[in-house]
N, CA, C and O atoms as a MOPAC input file, in Angstrom:
PM7 MOZYME 1SCF
protein

 N    -89.36000 1    35.13300 1   -23.59000 1
 C    -89.87900 1    36.29100 1   -24.27200 1
 C    -88.73500 1    37.20500 1   -24.70200 1
 O    -88.64000 1    37.57000 1   -25.87400 1
 N    -87.88900 1    37.56700 1   -23.78600 1
 C    -86.78400 1    38.44600 1   -24.12500 1
 C    -85.61900 1    38.15800 1   -23.19400 1
 O    -85.80100 1    37.95800 1   -21.99300 1
 N    -84.43900 1    38.13800 1   -23.75200 1
 C    -83.26500 1    37.83800 1   -22.94100 1
 C    -82.68600 1    39.08300 1   -22.27600 1
 O    -81.75900 1    38.96700 1   -21.47400 1
 N    -83.20400 1    40.26200 1   -22.58400 1
 C    -82.67200 1    41.48700 1   -21.98400 1
 C    -83.34200 1    41.83700 1   -20.66200 1
 O    -82.96800 1    42.82300 1   -20.02600 1
 N    -84.31400 1    41.05600 1   -20.24200 1
 C    -85.01600 1    41.29000 1   -18.98000 1
 C    -84.83700 1    40.07700 1   -18.08200 1
 O    -84.72600 1    38.94600 1   -18.55600 1
 N    -84.81300 1    40.32200 1   -16.80300 1
 C    -84.76700 1    39.20000 1   -15.86800 1
 C    -86.16600 1    38.96000 1   -15.30900 1
 O    -87.07000 1    39.77300 1   -15.49800 1
 N    -86.32900 1    37.85000 1   -14.62800 1
 C    -87.63200 1    37.51000 1   -14.06800 1
 C    -88.02900 1    38.46800 1   -12.95100 1
 O    -89.20300 1    38.53600 1   -12.58700 1
 N    -87.07400 1    39.20400 1   -12.40700 1
 C    -87.35100 1    40.10900 1   -11.29400 1
 C    -87.72900 1    41.51500 1   -11.74500 1
 O    -88.04200 1    42.36400 1   -10.91000 1
 N    -87.70500 1    41.77900 1   -13.06200 1
 C    -88.06200 1    43.10400 1   -13.57700 1
 C    -89.57900 1    43.23100 1   -13.68000 1
 O    -90.14800 1    43.09400 1   -14.76300 1
 N    -90.22300 1    43.49100 1   -12.55500 1
 C    -91.68000 1    43.62000 1   -12.49300 1
 C    -92.01900 1    44.96900 1   -11.89000 1
 O    -91.42300 1    45.38800 1   -10.89700 1
 N    -92.98900 1    45.65000 1   -12.50500 1
 C    -93.44500 1    46.93600 1   -11.99400 1
 C    -94.09000 1    46.73700 1   -10.61800 1
 O    -94.81100 1    45.76400 1   -10.39500 1
 N    -93.82700 1    47.64800 1    -9.72300 1
 C    -94.37000 1    47.50000 1    -8.36600 1
 C    -95.73300 1    48.16500 1    -8.21600 1
 O    -96.22400 1    48.32700 1    -7.09900 1
 N    -96.35200 1    48.55300 1    -9.34000 1
 C    -97.67600 1    49.18800 1    -9.31600 1
 C    -98.76400 1    48.18600 1    -8.97200 1
 O    -98.48800 1    47.06800 1    -8.53800 1
 N    -99.99700 1    48.60500 1    -9.17300 1
 C   -101.15500 1    47.79500 1    -8.81000 1
 C   -101.23200 1    46.50500 1    -9.63300 1
 O   -101.50500 1    45.43700 1    -9.08600 1
 N   -100.99100 1    46.60200 1   -10.94700 1
 C   -101.14800 1    45.42700 1   -11.81500 1
 C    -99.91800 1    44.53700 1   -11.87000 1
 O   -100.00200 1    43.40500 1   -12.34700 1
 N    -98.78800 1    45.01600 1   -11.39800 1
 C    -97.53800 1    44.24600 1   -11.34200 1
 C    -97.19200 1    43.60300 1   -12.68500 1
 O    -96.96100 1    42.39700 1   -12.76500 1
 N    -97.15800 1    44.41600 1   -13.73000 1
 C    -96.80800 1    43.91700 1   -15.05200 1
 C    -95.29400 1    43.82000 1   -15.18500 1
 O    -94.56900 1    44.62600 1   -14.60200 1
 N    -94.80900 1    42.84300 1   -15.94400 1
 C    -93.37300 1    42.75900 1   -16.20700 1
 C    -92.89300 1    43.99300 1   -16.96900 1
 O    -93.64200 1    44.56500 1   -17.76100 1
 N    -91.65600 1    44.40200 1   -16.73200 1
 C    -91.09900 1    45.59500 1   -17.36400 1
 C    -91.08700 1    45.46700 1   -18.88600 1
 O    -91.27700 1    46.45800 1   -19.59100 1
 N    -90.86500 1    44.26100 1   -19.39700 1
 C    -90.82500 1    44.08000 1   -20.85000 1
 C    -92.18000 1    44.42100 1   -21.47300 1
 O    -92.21800 1    44.97200 1   -22.57300 1
 N    -93.28400 1    44.11100 1   -20.80500 1
 C    -94.61800 1    44.45100 1   -21.30400 1
 C    -94.82700 1    45.95900 1   -21.26700 1
 O    -95.38500 1    46.53000 1   -22.20400 1
 N    -94.38900 1    46.60100 1   -20.20700 1
 C    -94.52500 1    48.05800 1   -20.09800 1
 C    -93.72400 1    48.76300 1   -21.18700 1
 O    -94.19900 1    49.73900 1   -21.76700 1
 N    -92.50300 1    48.27800 1   -21.47300 1
 C    -91.68300 1    48.87500 1   -22.53200 1
 C    -92.32100 1    48.67400 1   -23.91000 1
 O    -92.30400 1    49.57800 1   -24.74500 1
 N    -92.87300 1    47.50600 1   -24.13700 1
 C    -93.54600 1    47.24100 1   -25.40900 1
 C    -94.73900 1    48.17700 1   -25.59100 1
 O    -94.89500 1    48.78500 1   -26.65000 1
 N    -95.57500 1    48.29300 1   -24.57000 1
 C    -96.75900 1    49.14000 1   -24.65100 1
 C    -96.40800 1    50.60500 1   -24.84400 1
 O    -97.15300 1    51.34800 1   -25.48200 1
 N    -95.27000 1    51.02300 1   -24.29100 1
 C    -94.84500 1    52.41800 1   -24.40900 1
 C    -94.47100 1    52.76700 1   -25.85100 1
 O    -94.61200 1    53.92200 1   -26.25300 1
 N    -93.99700 1    51.79500 1   -26.63700 1
 C    -93.48800 1    52.07800 1   -27.98000 1
 C    -94.38800 1    51.58500 1   -29.10700 1
 O    -94.01600 1    51.73600 1   -30.27100 1
 N    -95.54900 1    51.00600 1   -28.82400 1
 C    -96.38800 1    50.46900 1   -29.89500 1
 C    -97.31400 1    51.49900 1   -30.51700 1
 O    -98.04500 1    51.17100 1   -31.45200 1
 N    -97.30900 1    52.71900 1   -30.03800 1
 C    -98.19400 1    53.75300 1   -30.56500 1
 C    -97.97500 1    54.04000 1   -32.03500 1
 O    -98.93400 1    54.33800 1   -32.74700 1
 N    -96.74300 1    53.95800 1   -32.51000 1
 C    -96.45800 1    54.19900 1   -33.92400 1
 C    -97.12100 1    53.18200 1   -34.82000 1
 O    -97.59300 1    53.52900 1   -35.90300 1
 N    -97.16800 1    51.94200 1   -34.39700 1
 C    -97.81000 1    50.89300 1   -35.17300 1
 C    -99.31100 1    51.15200 1   -35.25100 1
 O    -99.91600 1    50.98600 1   -36.31000 1
 N    -99.90300 1    51.55100 1   -34.15300 1
 C   -101.34000 1    51.84800 1   -34.14300 1
 C   -101.66400 1    53.02400 1   -35.05800 1
 O   -102.65400 1    52.98400 1   -35.78800 1
 N   -100.84200 1    54.06700 1   -35.02600 1
 C   -101.05800 1    55.22700 1   -35.90000 1
 C   -100.90200 1    54.82900 1   -37.36300 1
 O   -101.66000 1    55.28600 1   -38.21800 1
 N    -99.92400 1    53.98400 1   -37.64900 1
 C    -99.70700 1    53.52000 1   -39.00700 1
 C   -100.90800 1    52.72800 1   -39.50700 1
 O   -101.38300 1    52.95100 1   -40.62100 1
 N   -101.40100 1    51.80100 1   -38.68500 1
 C   -102.57000 1    51.00100 1   -39.06800 1
 C   -103.78800 1    51.87600 1   -39.32000 1
 O   -104.54100 1    51.63500 1   -40.26400 1
 N   -103.99000 1    52.89400 1   -38.48200 1
 C   -105.12000 1    53.81000 1   -38.67200 1
 C   -104.98500 1    54.58000 1   -39.98400 1
 O   -105.97600 1    54.80100 1   -40.67900 1
 N   -103.76200 1    54.98900 1   -40.32400 1
 C   -103.54200 1    55.73900 1   -41.56200 1
 C   -103.74900 1    54.85900 1   -42.79200 1
 O   -104.25500 1    55.32900 1   -43.81100 1
 N   -103.36500 1    53.60100 1   -42.70700 1
 C   -103.52400 1    52.68700 1   -43.83200 1
 C   -104.99400 1    52.41600 1   -44.11300 1
 O   -105.38500 1    52.29500 1   -45.27400 1
 N   -105.81400 1    52.32000 1   -43.07600 1
 C   -107.23600 1    52.01200 1   -43.25600 1
 C   -107.92600 1    53.09400 1   -44.08400 1
 O   -108.83200 1    52.79600 1   -44.86300 1
 N   -107.50400 1    54.34200 1   -43.92000 1
 C   -108.14900 1    55.44600 1   -44.62200 1
 C   -108.01400 1    55.32900 1   -46.13900 1
 O   -108.99800 1    55.49600 1   -46.86000 1
 N   -106.80900 1    55.04400 1   -46.63000 1
 C   -106.55300 1    54.85200 1   -48.06000 1
 C   -105.72500 1    53.58400 1   -48.20700 1
 O   -104.55900 1    53.55000 1   -47.81300 1
 N   -106.32100 1    52.54900 1   -48.76900 1
 C   -105.61100 1    51.28800 1   -48.91100 1
 C   -105.78000 1    50.73500 1   -50.31600 1
 O   -106.78900 1    50.98500 1   -50.97600 1
 N   -104.79500 1    49.98900 1   -50.76300 1
 C   -104.90100 1    49.30800 1   -52.05800 1
 C   -105.24500 1    47.83200 1   -51.86000 1
 O   -105.32500 1    47.07800 1   -52.83000 1
 N   -105.44800 1    47.42000 1   -50.61500 1
 C   -105.73200 1    46.02900 1   -50.31200 1
 C   -107.09000 1    45.60800 1   -50.85100 1
 O   -108.05400 1    46.37300 1   -50.81200 1
 N   -107.15100 1    44.39300 1   -51.34900 1
 C   -108.38600 1    43.80500 1   -51.84600 1
 C   -108.56000 1    42.43400 1   -51.20600 1
 O   -107.59900 1    41.84300 1   -50.71200 1
 N   -109.78300 1    41.93700 1   -51.21700 1
 C   -110.05700 1    40.61800 1   -50.65500 1
 C   -109.42100 1    39.54500 1   -51.53300 1
 O   -109.67300 1    39.47700 1   -52.73600 1
 N   -108.60300 1    38.72200 1   -50.91900 1
 C   -107.97600 1    37.61800 1   -51.62200 1
 C   -107.53900 1    36.57300 1   -50.61200 1
 O   -107.27400 1    36.88900 1   -49.45300 1
 N   -107.46500 1    35.33900 1   -51.05300 1
 C   -106.97100 1    34.27900 1   -50.17900 1
 C   -105.53900 1    33.90300 1   -50.53900 1
 O   -104.96800 1    32.98400 1   -49.95300 1
 N   -104.96500 1    34.60800 1   -51.49400 1
 C   -103.59500 1    34.32800 1   -51.92600 1
 C   -102.63000 1    35.21800 1   -51.14900 1
 O   -102.65300 1    36.44000 1   -51.30100 1
 N   -101.79300 1    34.62000 1   -50.32600 1
 C   -100.92900 1    35.39900 1   -49.45400 1
 C    -99.91400 1    36.25100 1   -50.21100 1
 O    -99.57300 1    37.32600 1   -49.71900 1
 N    -99.40500 1    35.83900 1   -51.38600 1
 C    -98.47200 1    36.74300 1   -52.07700 1
 C    -99.12000 1    38.07300 1   -52.46900 1
 O    -98.46100 1    39.11300 1   -52.46500 1
 N   -100.39700 1    38.03700 1   -52.80200 1
 C   -101.09800 1    39.28500 1   -53.12400 1
 C   -101.25500 1    40.15800 1   -51.89000 1
 O   -101.15500 1    41.38100 1   -51.98000 1
 N   -101.50100 1    39.54200 1   -50.73900 1
 C   -101.59700 1    40.31200 1   -49.49700 1
 C   -100.28200 1    41.01000 1   -49.18900 1
 O   -100.27200 1    42.16400 1   -48.76100 1
 N    -99.17500 1    40.31200 1   -49.40500 1
 C    -97.85800 1    40.91700 1   -49.19100 1
 C    -97.65200 1    42.07100 1   -50.16500 1
 O    -97.16000 1    43.13200 1   -49.78000 1
 N    -98.02300 1    41.86900 1   -51.41900 1
 C    -97.89500 1    42.91900 1   -52.42800 1
 C    -98.72600 1    44.14100 1   -52.06800 1
 O    -98.23800 1    45.26800 1   -52.15400 1
 N    -99.98300 1    43.93000 1   -51.66400 1
 C   -100.84600 1    45.04200 1   -51.27900 1
 C   -100.28500 1    45.77900 1   -50.06800 1
 O   -100.33000 1    47.00800 1   -50.01200 1
 N    -99.76100 1    45.03800 1   -49.10500 1
 C    -99.17900 1    45.66700 1   -47.92300 1
 C    -97.95800 1    46.50500 1   -48.29800 1
 O    -97.77000 1    47.60000 1   -47.76800 1
 N    -97.12800 1    45.99400 1   -49.20900 1
 C    -95.96900 1    46.78000 1   -49.66900 1
 C    -96.42600 1    48.07600 1   -50.32800 1
 O    -95.81700 1    49.12600 1   -50.12000 1
 N    -97.48400 1    48.01100 1   -51.11400 1
 C    -98.02300 1    49.22400 1   -51.73500 1
 C    -98.51200 1    50.21700 1   -50.69800 1
 O    -98.26400 1    51.41600 1   -50.82900 1
 N    -99.19800 1    49.74400 1   -49.67600 1
 C    -99.69100 1    50.62100 1   -48.61500 1
 C    -98.54500 1    51.28100 1   -47.85500 1
 O    -98.56100 1    52.49000 1   -47.62400 1
 N    -97.55500 1    50.48500 1   -47.46900 1
 C    -96.41900 1    51.00900 1   -46.71000 1
 C    -95.64500 1    52.02400 1   -47.55300 1
 O    -95.26100 1    53.08500 1   -47.06000 1
 N    -95.42200 1    51.69400 1   -48.81500 1
 C    -94.66200 1    52.57800 1   -49.69600 1
 C    -95.38500 1    53.90300 1   -49.91500 1
 O    -94.76500 1    54.96500 1   -49.84500 1
 N    -96.67700 1    53.85300 1   -50.17600 1
 C    -97.44600 1    55.07600 1   -50.41600 1
 C    -97.49600 1    55.95600 1   -49.17000 1
 O    -97.37900 1    57.17700 1   -49.27400 1
 N    -97.66500 1    55.35900 1   -48.00500 1
 C    -97.71200 1    56.14400 1   -46.77200 1
 C    -96.35300 1    56.77900 1   -46.47400 1
 O    -96.27500 1    57.95600 1   -46.12100 1
 N    -95.29000 1    55.99700 1   -46.61900 1
 C    -93.94700 1    56.54700 1   -46.39400 1
 C    -93.63600 1    57.66600 1   -47.38700 1
 O    -93.02200 1    58.67100 1   -47.02900 1
 N    -94.06100 1    57.48500 1   -48.62600 1
 C    -93.79600 1    58.50100 1   -49.64700 1
 C    -94.51000 1    59.81100 1   -49.33600 1
 O    -93.91200 1    60.87900 1   -49.46600 1
 N    -95.76600 1    59.75300 1   -48.93300 1
 C    -96.48800 1    60.99300 1   -48.63800 1
 C    -95.90500 1    61.67400 1   -47.41400 1
 O    -95.85700 1    62.90300 1   -47.35800 1
 N    -95.46300 1    60.90200 1   -46.43200 1
 C    -94.83100 1    61.49900 1   -45.25100 1
 C    -93.57100 1    62.25500 1   -45.65900 1
 O    -93.35500 1    63.38400 1   -45.21800 1
 N    -92.74300 1    61.64400 1   -46.49400 1
 C    -91.52000 1    62.31300 1   -46.95700 1
 C    -91.84200 1    63.53200 1   -47.81500 1
 O    -91.18800 1    64.56900 1   -47.69500 1
 N    -92.84800 1    63.40900 1   -48.68000 1
 C    -93.21800 1    64.53400 1   -49.53300 1
 C    -93.72900 1    65.71300 1   -48.69900 1
 O    -93.38100 1    66.86000 1   -48.97800 1
 N    -94.54600 1    65.44300 1   -47.68100 1
 C    -95.06800 1    66.50900 1   -46.81100 1
 C    -93.93400 1    67.21600 1   -46.07200 1
 O    -93.97600 1    68.43300 1   -45.89200 1
 N    -92.93000 1    66.46500 1   -45.64700 1
 C    -91.77900 1    67.06900 1   -44.95900 1
 C    -90.96100 1    67.96100 1   -45.88300 1
 O    -90.22800 1    68.83600 1   -45.42400 1
 N    -91.09100 1    67.73500 1   -47.19000 1
 C    -90.35200 1    68.53600 1   -48.16500 1
 C    -91.22900 1    69.56900 1   -48.85600 1
 O    -90.88500 1    70.06100 1   -49.93100 1
 N    -92.36800 1    69.90000 1   -48.23700 1
 C    -93.17100 1    71.00400 1   -48.74000 1
 C    -94.34200 1    70.64900 1   -49.62000 1
 O    -95.01100 1    71.55500 1   -50.11700 1
 N    -94.62500 1    69.39700 1   -49.83900 1
 C    -95.77700 1    68.98700 1   -50.65100 1
 C    -97.05000 1    69.38600 1   -49.92400 1
 O    -97.20400 1    69.08400 1   -48.74100 1
 N    -97.96400 1    70.06000 1   -50.61200 1
 C    -99.13400 1    70.62000 1   -49.94100 1
 C   -100.46700 1    69.99200 1   -50.34000 1
 O   -101.50000 1    70.33800 1   -49.76700 1
 N   -100.46600 1    69.09200 1   -51.29700 1
 C   -101.72800 1    68.48100 1   -51.71500 1
 C   -102.14700 1    67.40400 1   -50.71800 1
 O   -101.35500 1    66.97600 1   -49.87900 1
 N   -103.40600 1    66.97300 1   -50.82400 1
 C   -103.93900 1    65.96800 1   -49.90200 1
 C   -103.36300 1    64.59200 1   -50.21000 1
 O   -102.78900 1    64.35800 1   -51.27400 1
 N   -103.53200 1    63.69900 1   -49.25800 1
 C   -103.05700 1    62.33300 1   -49.45000 1
 C   -103.82200 1    61.64800 1   -50.57800 1
 O   -103.24100 1    60.88400 1   -51.34800 1
 N   -105.11300 1    61.91500 1   -50.67800 1
 C   -105.92200 1    61.32800 1   -51.75500 1
 C   -105.39000 1    61.78300 1   -53.12000 1
 O   -105.26200 1    60.97700 1   -54.04200 1
 N   -105.08600 1    63.06400 1   -53.23800 1
 C   -104.53800 1    63.59200 1   -54.49600 1
 C   -103.17600 1    62.97400 1   -54.79100 1
 O   -102.87200 1    62.65100 1   -55.93900 1
 N   -102.36200 1    62.80900 1   -53.76100 1
 C   -101.04400 1    62.18900 1   -53.93600 1
 C   -101.18300 1    60.76100 1   -54.44400 1
 O   -100.48600 1    60.36300 1   -55.37700 1
 N   -102.08000 1    59.98600 1   -53.83500 1
 C   -102.25900 1    58.59500 1   -54.24600 1
 C   -102.83400 1    58.52300 1   -55.65600 1
 O   -102.45800 1    57.64700 1   -56.43500 1
 N   -103.73400 1    59.42900 1   -55.98600 1
 C   -104.29000 1    59.47900 1   -57.34400 1
 C   -103.17400 1    59.75200 1   -58.36300 1
 O   -103.08700 1    59.07200 1   -59.38500 1
 N   -102.33500 1    60.73000 1   -58.08600 1
 C   -101.21700 1    61.04000 1   -58.98100 1
 C   -100.22400 1    59.88600 1   -59.06900 1
 O    -99.73500 1    59.56800 1   -60.15300 1
 N    -99.92500 1    59.26400 1   -57.94000 1
 C    -99.00200 1    58.13300 1   -57.90800 1
 C    -99.53400 1    56.98500 1   -58.75500 1
 O    -98.78900 1    56.37200 1   -59.52000 1
 N   -100.81800 1    56.69700 1   -58.61700 1
 C   -101.43700 1    55.61400 1   -59.38300 1
 C   -101.37700 1    55.90400 1   -60.87400 1
 O   -101.05800 1    55.01600 1   -61.66400 1
 N   -101.67900 1    57.12900 1   -61.26500 1
 C   -101.63500 1    57.49400 1   -62.68300 1
 C   -100.21700 1    57.39600 1   -63.23400 1
 O   -100.02300 1    56.93300 1   -64.35800 1
 N    -99.23400 1    57.82200 1   -62.46300 1
 C    -97.85000 1    57.74700 1   -62.92800 1
 C    -97.36100 1    56.31400 1   -63.04000 1
 O    -96.63400 1    55.98200 1   -63.97600 1
 N    -97.75300 1    55.45200 1   -62.09100 1
 C    -97.34600 1    54.05500 1   -62.15600 1
 C    -98.01700 1    53.32100 1   -63.31000 1
 O    -97.41700 1    52.43300 1   -63.91600 1
 N    -99.25300 1    53.68700 1   -63.61400 1
 C    -99.99000 1    53.00200 1   -64.66500 1
 C    -99.72400 1    53.56500 1   -66.05700 1
 O   -100.00300 1    52.89500 1   -67.05200 1
 N    -99.19700 1    54.76800 1   -66.14500 1
 C    -99.05000 1    55.43600 1   -67.45100 1
 C    -98.16400 1    54.66700 1   -68.42400 1
 O    -98.38300 1    54.73500 1   -69.63300 1
 N    -97.18600 1    53.94900 1   -67.93200 1
 C    -96.30000 1    53.18100 1   -68.82000 1
 C    -97.00800 1    51.95400 1   -69.39400 1
 O    -96.56600 1    51.40900 1   -70.40500 1
 N    -98.08000 1    51.51900 1   -68.77800 1
 C    -98.76800 1    50.29500 1   -69.21600 1
 C   -100.08400 1    50.57200 1   -69.91200 1
 O   -100.73500 1    49.63300 1   -70.36900 1
 N   -100.50400 1    51.83200 1   -70.01200 1
 C   -101.74900 1    52.18600 1   -70.67600 1
 C   -101.39700 1    52.64300 1   -72.08500 1
 O   -100.55700 1    53.52200 1   -72.27800 1
 N   -102.04900 1    52.03700 1   -73.05900 1
 C   -101.74700 1    52.40400 1   -74.45800 1
 C   -102.91300 1    53.09200 1   -75.08300 1
 O   -102.85100 1    53.47600 1   -76.25100 1

């Protein structure tokens, strides 16, 4: 599983979990928060083509990271408004 832990690194608590599992569980909260945020506003669509899934995921990650950075720099509009504006700006070059 991991070369940075030895077989003797086990928590002495009731469940006796390996230390590597405890460290993983301690730091996975960010992933859970990210997944919850993506579910609220997503560009993902049903498809069986994996390249499209990767593309949709990149769009979700990029939009979420962008709004986080914008909020830190004083942006005050909602995430829905941000995504609406982002979509219009990305599509404006292709709409005639």
